[in-house]
Coordinates of C-alpha atoms and ligand atoms in Angstrom, one line a residue:
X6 CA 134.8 -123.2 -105.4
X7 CA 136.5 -124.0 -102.2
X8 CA 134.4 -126.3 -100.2
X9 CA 130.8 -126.8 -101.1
X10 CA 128.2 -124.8 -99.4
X11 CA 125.4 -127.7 -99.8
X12 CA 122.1 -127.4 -98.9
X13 CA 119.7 -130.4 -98.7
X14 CA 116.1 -129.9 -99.8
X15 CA 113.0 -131.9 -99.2
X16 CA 109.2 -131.5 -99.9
X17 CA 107.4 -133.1 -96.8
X18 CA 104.0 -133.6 -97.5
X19 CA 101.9 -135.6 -94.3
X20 CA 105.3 -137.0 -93.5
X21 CA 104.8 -137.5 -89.6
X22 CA 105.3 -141.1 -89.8
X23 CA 108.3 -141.1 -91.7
X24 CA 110.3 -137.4 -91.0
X25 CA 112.1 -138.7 -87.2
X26 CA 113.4 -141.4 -89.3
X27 CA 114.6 -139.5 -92.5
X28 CA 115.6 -136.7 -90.5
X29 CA 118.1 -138.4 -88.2
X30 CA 119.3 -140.7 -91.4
X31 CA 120.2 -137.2 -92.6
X32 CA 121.9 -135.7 -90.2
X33 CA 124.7 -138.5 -90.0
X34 CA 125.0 -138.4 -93.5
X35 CA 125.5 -134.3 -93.0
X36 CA 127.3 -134.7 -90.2
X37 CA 129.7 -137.5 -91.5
X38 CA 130.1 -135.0 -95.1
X39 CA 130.9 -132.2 -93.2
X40 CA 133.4 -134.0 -91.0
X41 CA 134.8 -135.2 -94.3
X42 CA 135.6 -131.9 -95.4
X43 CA 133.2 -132.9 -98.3
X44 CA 130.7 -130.0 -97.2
X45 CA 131.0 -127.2 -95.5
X46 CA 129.7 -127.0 -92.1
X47 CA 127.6 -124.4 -92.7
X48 CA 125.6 -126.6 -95.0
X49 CA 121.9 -126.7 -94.1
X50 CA 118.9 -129.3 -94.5
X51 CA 116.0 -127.3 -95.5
X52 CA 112.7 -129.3 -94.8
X53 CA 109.9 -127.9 -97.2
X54 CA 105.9 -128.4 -95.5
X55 CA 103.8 -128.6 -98.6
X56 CA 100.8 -127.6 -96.5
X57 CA 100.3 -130.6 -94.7
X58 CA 97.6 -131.7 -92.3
X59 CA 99.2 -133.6 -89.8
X60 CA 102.4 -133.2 -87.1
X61 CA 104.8 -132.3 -90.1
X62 CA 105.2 -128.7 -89.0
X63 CA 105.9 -129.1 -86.0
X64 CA 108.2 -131.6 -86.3
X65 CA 110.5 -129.6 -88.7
X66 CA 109.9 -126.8 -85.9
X67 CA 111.4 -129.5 -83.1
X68 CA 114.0 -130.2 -85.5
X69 CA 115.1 -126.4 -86.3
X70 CA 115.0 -126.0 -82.2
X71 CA 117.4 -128.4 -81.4
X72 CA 119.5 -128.5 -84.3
X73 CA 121.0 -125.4 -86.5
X74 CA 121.4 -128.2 -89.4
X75 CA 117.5 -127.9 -89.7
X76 CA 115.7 -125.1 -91.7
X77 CA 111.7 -125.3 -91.8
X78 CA 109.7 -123.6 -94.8
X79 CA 105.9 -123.8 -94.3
X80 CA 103.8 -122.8 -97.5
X81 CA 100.9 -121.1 -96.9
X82 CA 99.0 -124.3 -98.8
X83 CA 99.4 -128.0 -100.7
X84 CA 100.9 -126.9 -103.8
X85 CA 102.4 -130.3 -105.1
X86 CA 105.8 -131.7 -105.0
X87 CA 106.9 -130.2 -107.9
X88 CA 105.6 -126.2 -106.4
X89 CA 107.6 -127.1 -102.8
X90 CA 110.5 -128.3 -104.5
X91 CA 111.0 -124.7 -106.0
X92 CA 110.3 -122.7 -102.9
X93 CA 112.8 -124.2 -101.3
X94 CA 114.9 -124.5 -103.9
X95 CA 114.3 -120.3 -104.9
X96 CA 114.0 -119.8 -101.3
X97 CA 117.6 -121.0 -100.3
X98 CA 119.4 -120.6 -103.7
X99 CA 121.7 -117.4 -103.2
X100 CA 122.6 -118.8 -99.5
X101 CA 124.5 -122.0 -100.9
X102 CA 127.0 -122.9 -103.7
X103 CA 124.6 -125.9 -104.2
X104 CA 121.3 -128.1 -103.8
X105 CA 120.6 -131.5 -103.7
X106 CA 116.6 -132.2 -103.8
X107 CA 115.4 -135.4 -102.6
X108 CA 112.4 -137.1 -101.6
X109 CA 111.1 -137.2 -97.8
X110 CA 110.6 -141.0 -97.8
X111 CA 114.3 -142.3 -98.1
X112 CA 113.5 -144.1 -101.2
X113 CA 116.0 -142.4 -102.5
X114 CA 119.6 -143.7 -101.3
X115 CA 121.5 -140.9 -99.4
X116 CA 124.6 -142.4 -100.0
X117 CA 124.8 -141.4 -103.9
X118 CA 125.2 -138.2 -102.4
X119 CA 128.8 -138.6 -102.3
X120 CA 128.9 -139.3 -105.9
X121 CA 126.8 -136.4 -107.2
X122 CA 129.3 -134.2 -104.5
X123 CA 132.3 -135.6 -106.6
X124 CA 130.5 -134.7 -110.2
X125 CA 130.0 -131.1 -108.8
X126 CA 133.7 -130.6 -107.6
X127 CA 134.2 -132.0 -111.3
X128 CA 132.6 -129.1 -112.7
X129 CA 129.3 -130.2 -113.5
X130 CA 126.0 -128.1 -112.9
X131 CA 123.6 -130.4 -112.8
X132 CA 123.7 -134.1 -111.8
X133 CA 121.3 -136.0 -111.7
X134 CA 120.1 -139.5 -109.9
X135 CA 119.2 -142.1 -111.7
X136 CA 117.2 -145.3 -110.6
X137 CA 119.2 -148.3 -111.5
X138 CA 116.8 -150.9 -111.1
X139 CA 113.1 -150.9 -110.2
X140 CA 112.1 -153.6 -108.3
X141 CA 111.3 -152.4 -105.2
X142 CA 108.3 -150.4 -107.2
X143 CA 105.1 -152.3 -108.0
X144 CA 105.0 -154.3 -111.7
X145 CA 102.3 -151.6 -112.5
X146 CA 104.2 -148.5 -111.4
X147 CA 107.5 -149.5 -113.5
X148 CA 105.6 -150.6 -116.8
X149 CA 103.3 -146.7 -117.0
X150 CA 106.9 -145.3 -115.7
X151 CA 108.4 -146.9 -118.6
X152 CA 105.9 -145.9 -120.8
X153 CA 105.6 -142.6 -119.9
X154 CA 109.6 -142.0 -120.4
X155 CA 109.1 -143.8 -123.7
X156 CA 106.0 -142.0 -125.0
X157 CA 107.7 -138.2 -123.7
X158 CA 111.0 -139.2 -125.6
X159 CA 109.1 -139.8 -128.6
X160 CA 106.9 -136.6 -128.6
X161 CA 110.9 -134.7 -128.3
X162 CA 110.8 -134.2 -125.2
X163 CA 114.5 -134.3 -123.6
X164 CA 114.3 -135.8 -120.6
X165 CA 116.6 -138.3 -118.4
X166 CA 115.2 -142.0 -118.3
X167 CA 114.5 -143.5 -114.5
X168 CA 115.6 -140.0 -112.9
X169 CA 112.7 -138.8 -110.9
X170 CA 113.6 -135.4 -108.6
X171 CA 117.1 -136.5 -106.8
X172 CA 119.4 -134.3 -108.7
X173 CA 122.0 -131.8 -107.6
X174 CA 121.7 -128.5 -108.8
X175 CA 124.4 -125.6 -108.5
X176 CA 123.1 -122.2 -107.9
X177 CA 124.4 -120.9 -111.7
X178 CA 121.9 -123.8 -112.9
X179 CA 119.3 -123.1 -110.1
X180 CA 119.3 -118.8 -111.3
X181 CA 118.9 -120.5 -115.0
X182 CA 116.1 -122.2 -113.6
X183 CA 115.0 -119.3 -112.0
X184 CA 114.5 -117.6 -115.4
X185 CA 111.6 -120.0 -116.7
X186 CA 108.7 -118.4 -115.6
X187 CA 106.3 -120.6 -116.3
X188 CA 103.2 -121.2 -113.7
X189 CA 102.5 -125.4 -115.0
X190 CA 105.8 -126.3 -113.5
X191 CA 107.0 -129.7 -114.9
X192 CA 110.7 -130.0 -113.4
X193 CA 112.1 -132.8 -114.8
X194 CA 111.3 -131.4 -118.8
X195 CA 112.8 -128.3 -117.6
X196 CA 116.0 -129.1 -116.1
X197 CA 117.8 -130.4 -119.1
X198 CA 116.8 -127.6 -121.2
X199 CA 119.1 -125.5 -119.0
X200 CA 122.2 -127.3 -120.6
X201 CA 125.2 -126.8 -118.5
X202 CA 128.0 -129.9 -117.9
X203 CA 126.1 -132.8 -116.2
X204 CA 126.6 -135.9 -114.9
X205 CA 124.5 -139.1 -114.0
X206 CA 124.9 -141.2 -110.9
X207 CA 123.0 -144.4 -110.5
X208 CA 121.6 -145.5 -107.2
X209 CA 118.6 -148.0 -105.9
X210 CA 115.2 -147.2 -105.4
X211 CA 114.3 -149.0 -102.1
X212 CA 111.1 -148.9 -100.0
X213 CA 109.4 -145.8 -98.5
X214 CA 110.7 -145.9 -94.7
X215 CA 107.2 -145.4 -93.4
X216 CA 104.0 -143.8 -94.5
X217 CA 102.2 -144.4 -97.3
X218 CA 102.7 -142.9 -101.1
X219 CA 101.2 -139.3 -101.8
X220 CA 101.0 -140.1 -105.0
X221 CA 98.3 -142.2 -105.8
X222 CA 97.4 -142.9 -109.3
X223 CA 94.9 -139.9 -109.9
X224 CA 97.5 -137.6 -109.1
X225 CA 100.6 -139.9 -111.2
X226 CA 98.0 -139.4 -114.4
X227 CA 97.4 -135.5 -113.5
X228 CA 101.0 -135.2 -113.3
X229 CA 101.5 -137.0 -116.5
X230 CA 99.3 -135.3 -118.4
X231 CA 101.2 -132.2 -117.3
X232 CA 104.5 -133.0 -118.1
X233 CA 103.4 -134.1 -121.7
X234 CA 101.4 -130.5 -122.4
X235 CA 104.0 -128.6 -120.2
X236 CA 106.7 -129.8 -122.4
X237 CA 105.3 -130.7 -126.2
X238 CA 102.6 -128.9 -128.5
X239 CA 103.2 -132.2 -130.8
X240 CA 100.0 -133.8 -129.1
X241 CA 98.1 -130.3 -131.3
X242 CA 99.8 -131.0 -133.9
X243 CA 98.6 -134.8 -134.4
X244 CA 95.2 -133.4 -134.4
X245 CA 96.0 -131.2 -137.3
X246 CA 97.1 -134.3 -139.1
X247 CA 94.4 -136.2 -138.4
X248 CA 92.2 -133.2 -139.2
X249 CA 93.7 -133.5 -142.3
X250 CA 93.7 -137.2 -143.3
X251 CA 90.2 -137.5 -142.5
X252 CA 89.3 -134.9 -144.4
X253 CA 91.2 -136.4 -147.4
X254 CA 89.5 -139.7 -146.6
X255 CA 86.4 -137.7 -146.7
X256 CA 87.2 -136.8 -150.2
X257 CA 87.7 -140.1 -151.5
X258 CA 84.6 -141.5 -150.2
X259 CA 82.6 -138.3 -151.7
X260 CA 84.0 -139.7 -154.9
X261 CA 83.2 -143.2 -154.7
X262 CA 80.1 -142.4 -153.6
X263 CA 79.7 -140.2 -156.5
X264 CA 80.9 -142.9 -159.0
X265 CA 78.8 -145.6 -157.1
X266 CA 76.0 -143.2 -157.7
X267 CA 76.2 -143.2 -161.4
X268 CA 76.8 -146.1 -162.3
X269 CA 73.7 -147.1 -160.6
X270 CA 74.8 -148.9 -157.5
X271 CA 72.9 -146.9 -155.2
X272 CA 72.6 -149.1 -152.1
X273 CA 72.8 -146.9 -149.9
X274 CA 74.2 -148.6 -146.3
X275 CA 73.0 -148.0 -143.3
X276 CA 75.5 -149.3 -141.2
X277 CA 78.5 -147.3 -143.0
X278 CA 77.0 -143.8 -141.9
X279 CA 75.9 -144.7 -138.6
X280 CA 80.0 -145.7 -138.0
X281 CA 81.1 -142.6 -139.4
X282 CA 78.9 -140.2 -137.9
X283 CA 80.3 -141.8 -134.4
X284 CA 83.7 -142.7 -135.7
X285 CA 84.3 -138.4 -136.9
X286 CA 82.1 -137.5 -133.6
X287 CA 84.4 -139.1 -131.0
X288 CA 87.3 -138.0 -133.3
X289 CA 86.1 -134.8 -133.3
X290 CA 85.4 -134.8 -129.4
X291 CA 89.0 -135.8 -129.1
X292 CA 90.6 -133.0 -130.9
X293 CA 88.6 -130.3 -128.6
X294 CA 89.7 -131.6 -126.2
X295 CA 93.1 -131.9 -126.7
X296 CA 93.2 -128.3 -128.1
X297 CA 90.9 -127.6 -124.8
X298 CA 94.1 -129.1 -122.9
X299 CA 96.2 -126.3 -123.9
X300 CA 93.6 -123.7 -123.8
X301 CA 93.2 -124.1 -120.1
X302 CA 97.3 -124.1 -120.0
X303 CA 97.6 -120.3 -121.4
X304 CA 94.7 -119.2 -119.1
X305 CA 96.6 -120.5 -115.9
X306 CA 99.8 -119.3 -117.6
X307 CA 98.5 -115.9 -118.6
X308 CA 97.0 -115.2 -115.2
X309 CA 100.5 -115.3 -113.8
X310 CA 99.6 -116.6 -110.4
X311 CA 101.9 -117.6 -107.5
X312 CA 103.5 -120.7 -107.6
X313 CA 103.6 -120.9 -104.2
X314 CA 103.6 -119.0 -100.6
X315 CA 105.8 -118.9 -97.9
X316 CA 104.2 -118.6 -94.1
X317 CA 106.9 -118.9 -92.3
X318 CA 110.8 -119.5 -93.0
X319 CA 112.4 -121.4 -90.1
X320 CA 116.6 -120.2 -90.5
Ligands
LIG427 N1 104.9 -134.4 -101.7 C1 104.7 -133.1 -101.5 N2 103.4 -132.6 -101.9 C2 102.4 -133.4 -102.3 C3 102.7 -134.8 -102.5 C4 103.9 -135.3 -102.1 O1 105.5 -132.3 -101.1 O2 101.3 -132.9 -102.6 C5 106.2 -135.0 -101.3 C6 106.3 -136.1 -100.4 O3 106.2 -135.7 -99.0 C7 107.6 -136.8 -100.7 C8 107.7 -136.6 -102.2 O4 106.8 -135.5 -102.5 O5 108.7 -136.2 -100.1 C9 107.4 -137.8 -103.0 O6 106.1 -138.3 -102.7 P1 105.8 -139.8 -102.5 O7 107.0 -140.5 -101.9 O8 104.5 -140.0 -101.8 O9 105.7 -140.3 -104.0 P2 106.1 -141.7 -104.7 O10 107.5 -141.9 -104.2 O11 105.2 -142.7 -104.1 O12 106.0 -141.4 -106.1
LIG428 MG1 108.2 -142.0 -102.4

């Protein structure tokens, strides 16, 4: 590799408020790269629209007219972070030698940028941005963050503690990428299954610039709840094993009941079958559902729809 070919890409999502900010933070951070002879200056910042409903578009379209830095994709509709994120990264991938994703807000610092640019000139595929401290984040925020990270590690899943979606990505990692065809789309479980040499850099996690979050907590749980099923059957599997111990404690009781019964003890206690007919309902209830969970995964999966669509692609 000569001099890296880097393209910048970032899902914008109602982002009026805060895209004249992040977009002229970004272009002296291009601009002072390229003058580097960090980046080549071809390198591009491609500005995804996930379908938004306010000025976005047309501010990436102001952008794009004034400055050749600026690429605008416009999906046809809101997909989710995750959905943009790939179209632009699948869109651009066999124009650059790499990708850095990042988030529209400028929470995440730019300037580890330079850092993950020295990992990849180092070899490395993939490197990925890692939060080194919280605190700018609500105490609520960091403790389910943390427990999340905890409780995916635990079910086996492999994934990188405080990274959310800053990460570099070369294109031999994004055409591995590009080989997972899966429609529930959980990024951050499926970007270190690709293996390759990678690298961690650590940066802070400061304030959005302006706006407000798109993420509120209905949609953090929703996309909890997918990375968990996206990435482990284990949650099925507990189900079978409870299945099982109940049953076995089913047993036992059958036989003390039995043995109760004969030798004459035959109080028979209200209160103990009323608690176990809710006690193996809800449990009962439970596994359904959780089995239900992965149900409705292979019916999206199996009816192979599009991730996303592409309107318009502003080059
Ligand atoms: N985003 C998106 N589609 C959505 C929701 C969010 O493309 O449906 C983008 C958003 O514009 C931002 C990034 O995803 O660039 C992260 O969103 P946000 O900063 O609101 O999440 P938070 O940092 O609060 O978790
Ligand atoms: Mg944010």
């Amino acid at each position: 590799m000569d001099i890296l070919k880097l393209f910048l890409v970032i899902p914008c999502y109602n982002e009026e408020e805060v895209l004249p900010i992040t977009a002229g933070k970004l272009q002296e951070k291009m601009q002072a790269l390229i003058d580097a002879h960090k980046i080549s200056s071809d390198s591009r910042i491609v500005l995804v629209n996930d379908g938004s409903k306010d000025k976005t578009w047309e501010i990436i379209c102001e952008l794009h007219k004034k400055n050749p830095l600026f690429r605008g994709i416009k999906l046809a509709h809101n997909k989710g972070h995750q959905n943009a994120l790939l179209a632009g990264m699948m869109t651009v991938r066999e124009e650059c030698d790499a990708i850095i994703s990042m988030d529209a807000d400028l929470q995440d610092d730019i300037h580890a940028v330079d850092a993950m640019i020295e990992h990849c000139y180092d070899g490395c595929d993939i490197v990925y941005g890692v939060r080194s401290d919280r605190t700018t984040d609500t105490a609520f925020k960091r403790g389910t963050a943390q427990g999340f990270y905890k409780f995916m590690k635990w079910l086996g899943v492999d994934i990188v503690n405080d990274h959310a979606d800053y990460r570099l990505m070369t294109r031999r990692a994004l055409d591995a990428l590009a080989e997972y065809k899966e429609v529930n789309l959980f990024l951050r479980g499926l970007v270190p299954m690709l293996g390759f040499k990678t690298a961690q850099v650590p940066y802070e996690r400061g304030e959005r610039a302006a706006g407000e979050s798109k993420y509120p907590l209905k949609k953090m749980l929703a996309f909890a709840a997918e990375g968990i099923t996206s990435m482990s059957v284990r949650p099925i599997r507990f189900v079978t094993v409870l299945g099982f111990l109940i049953f076995a404690v089913s047993i036992l009781m059958l036989l003390y009941s039995l043995i109760r019964h004969w030798t004459g003890a035959t109080v028979t206690g209200w209160t103990s079958t009323v608690v176990s007919i809710w006690a193996i309902g809800g449990l009962q209830l439970l596994a359904i559902g959780v089995i239900g969970e992965y149900i409705g995964k292979i019916y999206l999966e199996t009816k192979e729809r599009p991730k996303y669509i592409i309107e318009e692609y502003l080059k």
